[in-house]
Coordinates of N, CA and C in Angstrom, one line a residue:
R21 N -35.7 158.4 -56.3 CA -36.4 159.4 -57.4 C -35.2 160.2 -58.0
L22 N -34.3 160.6 -57.2 CA -33.1 161.5 -57.7 C -32.3 160.6 -58.6
D23 N -32.2 159.3 -58.2 CA -31.3 158.4 -59.0 C -31.9 158.4 -60.5
S24 N -33.3 158.3 -60.5 CA -33.9 158.1 -61.8 C -33.7 159.4 -62.5
L25 N -33.9 160.5 -62.0 CA -33.7 161.8 -62.7 C -32.3 161.8 -63.2
A26 N -31.4 161.5 -62.4 CA -30.0 161.6 -62.7 C -29.7 160.7 -64.0
E27 N -30.3 159.4 -63.9 CA -30.1 158.5 -65.0 C -30.7 159.0 -66.2
Q28 N -31.9 159.6 -66.2 CA -32.5 160.2 -67.4 C -31.8 161.3 -68.0
L29 N -31.3 162.2 -67.2 CA -30.5 163.3 -67.7 C -29.2 162.8 -68.2
N30 N -28.6 161.9 -67.6 CA -27.4 161.3 -68.1 C -27.5 160.6 -69.4
D31 N -28.7 159.9 -69.6 CA -29.0 159.3 -70.9 C -29.2 160.4 -72.0
D32 N -29.9 161.5 -71.6 CA -30.2 162.6 -72.5 C -28.8 163.2 -73.0
L33 N -27.9 163.4 -72.0 CA -26.6 163.9 -72.3 C -25.8 163.0 -73.1
L34 N -25.8 161.7 -72.9 CA -25.0 160.7 -73.6 C -25.6 160.7 -75.1
Y35 N -26.9 160.8 -75.3 CA -27.4 160.9 -76.6 C -27.0 162.2 -77.2
L36 N -27.0 163.2 -76.6 CA -26.5 164.6 -77.1 C -25.1 164.4 -77.5
S37 N -24.2 163.6 -76.9 CA -22.8 163.4 -77.3 C -22.8 162.6 -78.6
Q38 N -23.7 161.7 -78.8 CA -23.9 160.9 -80.1 C -24.2 161.9 -81.2
V39 N -25.2 162.8 -80.9 CA -25.6 163.8 -81.9 C -24.5 164.7 -82.2
D40 N -23.8 165.0 -81.2 CA -22.6 165.9 -81.4 C -21.5 165.2 -82.4
H41 N -21.3 164.0 -82.1 CA -20.3 163.2 -83.0 C -20.8 163.1 -84.4
S42 N -22.2 162.9 -84.5 CA -22.7 162.8 -85.9 C -22.6 164.1 -86.7
I43 N -22.7 165.2 -86.0 CA -22.6 166.6 -86.6 C -21.2 166.7 -87.1
K44 N -20.3 166.4 -86.2 CA -18.8 166.6 -86.5 C -18.4 165.8 -87.7
E45 N -19.0 164.6 -87.9 CA -18.7 163.8 -88.9 C -19.4 163.9 -90.2
H46 N -20.5 164.7 -90.2 CA -21.5 164.8 -91.4 C -20.8 165.7 -92.5
I47 N -20.6 164.9 -93.6 CA -19.8 165.5 -94.7 C -20.5 166.8 -95.3
G48 N -21.8 166.9 -95.3 CA -22.4 168.0 -95.9 C -22.3 169.3 -94.9
I49 N -22.2 169.0 -93.6 CA -22.0 170.1 -92.7 C -20.5 170.5 -92.7
I50 N -19.6 169.5 -92.9 CA -18.2 169.9 -93.0 C -17.9 170.8 -94.2
L51 N -18.5 170.3 -95.3 CA -18.4 171.1 -96.6 C -18.8 172.5 -96.6
S52 N -19.9 172.6 -95.8 CA -20.6 174.0 -95.6 C -19.7 175.1 -95.0
R53 N -18.6 174.6 -94.3 CA -17.7 175.5 -93.7 C -16.9 176.3 -94.7
Y54 N -16.9 175.8 -95.9 CA -16.2 176.5 -97.0 C -17.0 177.0 -98.1
D55 N -18.3 177.0 -97.9 CA -19.3 177.6 -98.9 C -20.4 178.4 -98.3
A56 N -20.3 179.6 -98.6 CA -21.3 180.6 -98.0 C -22.5 180.7 -98.7
G57 N -22.7 179.9 -99.7 CA -23.8 180.0 -100.7 C -25.1 179.7 -100.0
D58 N -26.3 180.2 -100.4 CA -27.6 180.0 -99.9 C -28.0 178.6 -99.9
W59 N -27.7 177.9 -100.9 CA -28.1 176.5 -101.0 C -27.3 175.7 -99.9
S60 N -26.1 176.0 -99.7 CA -25.3 175.2 -98.7 C -25.9 175.6 -97.3
N61 N -26.1 176.7 -97.0 CA -26.8 177.2 -95.8 C -28.1 176.5 -95.6
Y62 N -29.0 176.4 -96.6 CA -30.2 175.8 -96.6 C -30.0 174.3 -96.2
Q63 N -29.1 173.6 -96.9 CA -29.0 172.2 -96.6 C -28.4 172.0 -95.2
T64 N -27.6 172.9 -94.8 CA -27.0 172.8 -93.4 C -28.0 173.0 -92.3
Y65 N -28.9 174.0 -92.6 CA -30.0 174.3 -91.6 C -30.8 173.1 -91.5
H66 N -31.2 172.4 -92.6 CA -32.2 171.3 -92.5 C -31.5 170.1 -91.9
E67 N -30.2 169.9 -92.1 CA -29.5 168.8 -91.5 C -29.4 169.1 -89.9
L68 N -29.1 170.2 -89.5 CA -29.1 170.6 -88.1 C -30.4 170.4 -87.5
Q69 N -31.5 170.8 -88.2 CA -32.9 170.7 -87.7 C -33.2 169.3 -87.4
K70 N -32.8 168.3 -88.3 CA -33.0 166.9 -88.0 C -32.4 166.5 -86.8
Y71 N -31.2 166.9 -86.4 CA -30.6 166.6 -85.2 C -31.3 167.2 -84.0
A72 N -31.7 168.5 -84.2 CA -32.4 169.1 -83.2 C -33.7 168.5 -82.8
D73 N -34.4 168.0 -83.9 CA -35.7 167.2 -83.6 C -35.6 165.9 -83.0
S74 N -34.3 165.3 -83.2 CA -34.2 164.0 -82.7 C -34.0 163.9 -81.2
N75 N -33.8 165.1 -80.5 CA -33.7 164.9 -79.1 C -34.5 165.9 -78.4
K76 N -35.3 165.5 -77.4 CA -36.3 166.5 -76.8 C -35.6 167.6 -75.9
L77 N -34.3 167.1 -75.6 CA -33.5 168.0 -74.8 C -33.0 169.3 -75.5
I78 N -32.9 169.2 -76.9 CA -32.4 170.2 -77.7 C -33.5 171.3 -78.1
N79 N -33.3 172.5 -77.8 CA -34.3 173.5 -78.2 C -33.8 174.1 -79.6
S80 N -32.5 174.4 -79.7 CA -32.0 174.9 -80.9 C -30.5 174.5 -81.0
I81 N -30.0 174.5 -82.2 CA -28.6 174.2 -82.5 C -28.1 175.6 -83.2
V82 N -27.0 176.2 -82.6 CA -26.4 177.3 -83.2 C -25.1 177.0 -83.8
Y83 N -24.8 177.4 -85.0 CA -23.7 177.0 -85.7 C -23.2 178.2 -86.6
V84 N -21.9 178.5 -86.4 CA -21.2 179.6 -87.1 C -19.9 179.1 -87.7
T85 N -19.7 179.5 -89.0 CA -18.4 179.3 -89.6 C -17.6 180.5 -89.8
E86 N -16.4 180.5 -89.4 CA -15.5 181.6 -89.6 C -15.2 181.9 -91.1
Q87 N -14.8 180.8 -91.8 CA -14.4 180.9 -93.1 C -15.5 181.4 -94.1
S88 N -16.7 180.8 -94.0 CA -17.8 181.2 -94.9 C -18.7 182.2 -94.3
D89 N -18.3 182.6 -93.1 CA -19.2 183.7 -92.4 C -20.6 183.4 -92.4
S90 N -21.0 182.2 -92.1 CA -22.4 181.7 -92.0 C -22.8 181.6 -90.6
L91 N -24.0 182.0 -90.2 CA -24.6 181.7 -88.9 C -25.9 181.1 -89.1
I92 N -26.1 179.9 -88.5 CA -27.4 179.2 -88.6 C -27.8 178.9 -87.2
S93 N -29.2 179.1 -87.0 CA -29.7 178.7 -85.6 C -31.1 178.0 -86.1
T94 N -31.2 176.8 -85.6 CA -32.4 176.0 -85.9 C -33.7 176.6 -85.4
K95 N -33.7 177.4 -84.3 CA -35.0 177.9 -83.7 C -34.9 179.3 -83.3
L96 N -33.9 179.5 -82.4 CA -33.8 180.8 -81.8 C -33.2 181.9 -82.6
P97 N -33.7 183.2 -82.5 CA -33.1 184.3 -83.2 C -31.7 184.6 -82.5
V98 N -30.6 184.6 -83.3 CA -29.3 184.8 -82.7 C -28.5 185.6 -83.7
Q99 N -27.6 186.5 -83.2 CA -26.6 187.2 -84.0 C -25.3 186.9 -83.5
Y100 N -24.3 187.1 -84.3 CA -23.0 186.8 -84.0 C -22.0 188.0 -84.4
K101 N -21.3 188.6 -83.4 CA -20.4 189.7 -83.8 C -19.2 189.5 -82.9
D102 N -18.0 189.7 -83.6 CA -16.7 189.7 -82.8 C -16.6 188.5 -81.7
G103 N -17.0 187.4 -82.1 CA -16.9 186.2 -81.3 C -17.9 186.0 -80.2
T104 N -18.9 186.9 -80.2 CA -19.9 186.8 -79.2 C -21.3 186.5 -79.9
F105 N -22.1 185.6 -79.3 CA -23.5 185.3 -79.8 C -24.4 186.2 -78.9
Y106 N -25.4 186.7 -79.6 CA -26.4 187.5 -79.0 C -27.7 186.8 -79.2
F107 N -28.4 186.5 -78.2 CA -29.9 185.9 -78.2 C -30.8 187.1 -77.9
Q108 N -31.8 187.4 -78.7 CA -32.7 188.4 -78.6 C -34.1 187.9 -78.6
E109 N -34.8 188.4 -77.6 CA -36.3 188.1 -77.5 C -36.9 189.5 -77.1
D110 N -37.8 189.9 -78.0 CA -38.4 191.2 -77.8 C -37.2 192.2 -77.8
S111 N -37.2 193.0 -76.7 CA -36.1 194.1 -76.6 C -35.0 193.6 -75.7
T112 N -35.0 192.3 -75.2 CA -34.0 191.8 -74.3 C -33.0 191.1 -75.1
V113 N -31.7 191.3 -74.7 CA -30.7 190.7 -75.3 C -29.8 190.0 -74.3
L114 N -29.3 188.7 -74.6 CA -28.5 187.9 -73.7 C -27.2 187.6 -74.5
S115 N -26.1 187.8 -74.0 CA -24.9 187.6 -74.8 C -24.2 186.3 -74.3
F116 N -23.4 185.6 -75.1 CA -22.7 184.5 -74.8 C -21.4 184.5 -75.6
N117 N -20.3 184.6 -74.8 CA -19.0 184.5 -75.4 C -18.4 183.1 -75.1
P118 N -18.3 182.2 -76.1 CA -17.8 180.9 -76.0 C -16.3 180.7 -75.7
T119 N -15.4 181.8 -75.8 CA -14.0 181.7 -75.8 C -13.5 180.9 -74.5
P120 N -14.0 181.2 -73.3 CA -13.5 180.5 -72.2 C -13.7 179.0 -72.2
Y121 N -14.6 178.5 -73.1 CA -14.9 177.2 -73.1 C -14.2 176.4 -74.2
Y122 N -13.3 177.0 -75.1 CA -12.6 176.5 -76.1 C -11.6 175.6 -75.5
G123 N -11.3 174.4 -76.1 CA -10.3 173.5 -75.7 C -10.7 172.6 -74.6
A124 N -11.9 172.7 -74.1 CA -12.3 171.8 -73.0 C -12.3 170.3 -73.5
S125 N -11.9 169.4 -72.6 CA -11.9 168.1 -73.2 C -13.3 167.3 -72.9
S126 N -14.2 168.0 -72.3 CA -15.6 167.4 -72.2 C -16.5 168.6 -72.4
G127 N -17.8 168.2 -72.6 CA -18.9 169.2 -72.9 C -19.1 169.9 -71.6
Q128 N -19.6 171.1 -71.7 CA -19.8 172.1 -70.6 C -21.3 172.5 -70.7
L129 N -22.0 172.5 -69.5 CA -23.4 173.0 -69.3 C -23.1 174.4 -68.8
I130 N -23.7 175.4 -69.4 CA -23.5 176.8 -69.1 C -25.0 177.4 -69.0
Y131 N -25.1 178.1 -67.8 CA -26.3 178.7 -67.5 C -26.2 180.3 -67.8
L132 N -26.9 180.8 -68.7 CA -27.0 182.2 -69.0 C -28.2 182.9 -68.7
C133 N -28.1 184.1 -68.1 CA -29.4 184.7 -67.7 C -29.2 186.2 -67.5
N134 N -30.2 186.9 -67.6 CA -30.3 188.3 -67.2 C -31.8 188.5 -66.6
E135 N -32.3 189.7 -66.4 CA -33.5 189.9 -65.8 C -34.7 189.3 -66.5
H136 N -34.6 189.1 -67.9 CA -35.7 188.7 -68.6 C -35.5 187.5 -69.4
L137 N -34.3 187.0 -69.5 CA -34.1 185.9 -70.4 C -33.1 184.9 -69.8
E138 N -33.3 183.6 -70.1 CA -32.4 182.6 -69.5 C -32.2 181.5 -70.5
H139 N -31.1 180.9 -70.7 CA -30.9 179.8 -71.5 C -29.8 178.9 -70.8
L140 N -30.0 177.6 -71.2 CA -29.1 176.7 -70.6 C -28.4 176.0 -71.8
I141 N -27.0 176.2 -72.0 CA -26.2 175.8 -73.1 C -25.4 174.6 -72.9
Y142 N -25.4 173.7 -73.9 CA -24.4 172.6 -73.8 C -23.4 173.0 -74.9
F143 N -22.2 173.2 -74.5 CA -21.0 173.5 -75.3 C -20.2 172.3 -75.4
P144 N -20.2 171.7 -76.7 CA -19.4 170.5 -76.8 C -17.9 170.7 -76.7
P145 N -17.1 169.6 -76.4 CA -15.7 169.9 -76.5 C -15.2 170.2 -77.9
T146 N -14.4 171.3 -78.0 CA -13.9 171.9 -79.3 C -12.4 172.2 -79.2
Q147 N -11.8 172.2 -80.4 CA -10.4 172.5 -80.6 C -10.3 174.1 -80.5
T148 N -9.3 174.6 -80.0 CA -9.1 176.1 -79.9 C -8.8 176.7 -81.3
T149 N -8.4 175.9 -82.2 CA -8.0 176.5 -83.6 C -9.2 176.2 -84.5
S150 N -10.3 175.8 -84.2 CA -11.4 175.5 -85.0 C -11.9 176.7 -85.7
D151 N -12.3 176.4 -87.0 CA -12.9 177.6 -87.8 C -14.4 177.6 -87.7
Y152 N -14.9 176.8 -87.0 CA -16.3 176.8 -86.8 C -16.7 176.6 -85.3
V153 N -17.8 177.1 -84.9 CA -18.3 176.9 -83.6 C -19.8 176.5 -83.7
Y154 N -20.2 175.6 -82.7 CA -21.6 175.3 -82.6 C -21.9 174.8 -81.2
F155 N -23.0 175.0 -80.8 CA -23.5 174.6 -79.4 C -25.0 174.4 -79.4
Y156 N -25.5 173.9 -78.4 CA -26.9 173.5 -78.2 C -27.6 174.3 -77.1
V157 N -28.6 174.9 -77.5 CA -29.5 175.6 -76.4 C -30.6 174.5 -76.1
L158 N -30.4 174.2 -74.8 CA -31.3 173.1 -74.3 C -32.7 173.5 -74.0
N159 N -33.6 172.7 -74.0 CA -35.0 172.9 -73.6 C -35.1 173.1 -72.1
Y160 N -35.1 174.3 -71.8 CA -35.1 174.7 -70.4 C -36.4 174.2 -69.7
S161 N -37.5 174.5 -70.4 CA -38.8 174.0 -69.8 C -38.9 172.5 -69.6
D162 N -38.4 171.8 -70.6 CA -38.5 170.3 -70.5 C -37.7 169.8 -69.3
I163 N -36.5 170.4 -69.1 CA -35.6 170.1 -68.0 C -36.3 170.5 -66.6
Q164 N -36.9 171.7 -66.6 CA -37.6 172.0 -65.5 C -38.8 171.2 -65.1
Q165 N -39.5 170.7 -66.1 CA -40.7 169.8 -65.9 C -40.1 168.5 -65.4
Q166 N -39.0 168.0 -65.8 CA -38.4 166.8 -65.2 C -38.2 166.9 -63.8
L167 N -37.7 168.1 -63.5 CA -37.4 168.3 -62.1 C -38.6 168.4 -61.3
A168 N -39.7 169.1 -61.8 CA -41.0 169.2 -61.1 C -41.6 167.9 -61.0
N169 N -41.3 167.0 -61.8 CA -41.9 165.6 -61.6 C -41.3 164.9 -60.4
M170 N -40.2 165.3 -60.0 CA -39.4 164.6 -58.9 C -39.8 165.1 -57.6
T171 N -40.4 166.3 -57.5 CA -40.8 166.9 -56.2 C -41.9 166.1 -55.5
S172 N -41.8 166.1 -54.3 CA -42.9 165.4 -53.4 C -42.8 166.0 -52.0
K173 N -43.5 165.5 -51.1 CA -43.5 166.0 -49.8 C -42.1 165.8 -49.1
E174 N -41.5 164.6 -49.4 CA -40.2 164.4 -48.9 C -39.2 165.2 -49.7
L175 N -39.4 165.6 -50.9 CA -38.3 166.3 -51.6 C -39.1 167.4 -52.3
P176 N -39.3 168.6 -51.5 CA -40.1 169.6 -52.0 C -39.4 170.5 -53.0
A177 N -38.0 170.4 -53.1 CA -37.3 171.4 -54.0 C -36.1 170.6 -54.6
V178 N -35.9 170.9 -55.9 CA -34.8 170.2 -56.7 C -34.2 171.3 -57.5
A179 N -32.9 171.3 -57.6 CA -32.2 172.4 -58.4 C -30.9 171.8 -58.9
F180 N -30.4 172.4 -60.1 CA -29.1 172.1 -60.5 C -28.3 173.5 -60.2
V181 N -27.1 173.3 -59.7 CA -26.3 174.5 -59.4 C -25.1 174.5 -60.2
N182 N -24.5 175.7 -60.4 CA -23.2 175.6 -61.2 C -22.1 175.6 -60.3
K183 N -20.9 175.9 -60.9 CA -19.7 175.6 -60.1 C -19.5 176.7 -59.1
D184 N -20.3 177.8 -59.3 CA -20.3 178.9 -58.3 C -21.4 178.8 -57.2
K185 N -22.0 177.7 -57.3 CA -23.2 177.3 -56.4 C -24.4 178.2 -56.5
Q186 N -24.5 178.8 -57.8 CA -25.7 179.5 -58.1 C -26.7 178.5 -58.7
I187 N -28.0 178.8 -58.4 CA -29.0 177.9 -59.0 C -29.2 178.1 -60.5
A188 N -28.9 177.1 -61.3 CA -29.2 177.3 -62.8 C -30.6 177.0 -63.1
I189 N -31.1 176.0 -62.6 CA -32.4 175.6 -63.0 C -33.0 174.9 -61.8
G190 N -34.2 175.2 -61.4 CA -34.8 174.5 -60.3 C -36.3 174.6 -60.2
V191 N -36.8 173.8 -59.2 CA -38.3 173.9 -58.9 C -38.4 174.1 -57.4
N192 N -39.1 175.1 -57.0 CA -39.2 175.5 -55.5 C -37.8 175.8 -55.0
D193 N -37.0 176.4 -55.8 CA -35.6 176.6 -55.4 C -35.5 177.7 -54.3
N194 N -36.5 178.5 -54.1 CA -36.7 179.4 -53.0 C -36.5 178.7 -51.7
L195 N -36.9 177.3 -51.6 CA -36.8 176.6 -50.3 C -35.4 176.1 -50.0
L196 N -34.5 176.3 -50.9 CA -33.2 175.7 -50.7 C -32.3 176.8 -50.1

């Protein structure tokens, strides 16, 4: 059962890599980096929304350009200031500074949380000199449901842990 889950998540992440490649090569999105106009932002939003809708793993795509000073999020309310993204839900704010992930040769899964808010981020490989940044907020509840579907009497708890061995997402993780 774990092999099946690992294969499904691997397939989802491979598809996410294909989406990522398509976004990097999309001429309309490339041109939007140099145009801060409302029409350009509108078109970019709709193109990104198509990509977000194409993969159940994606909750939202967040995209910011330095040159045109545009911030687009396909679903979640996000603000951007001084290199840091701020997710806000009601009165709770969760920050994400992508700087440590710049220049990575492979995509990074990043778990963000505070007392009231949690997000799982897929940060694609980027260049350190890039004038734009984008990343994917993954569908946390969908991943958690996939984990829940794997539990049984023999396997009562399932969780993903980060490099610091903290549980990022899990089902019955109190049993671990």
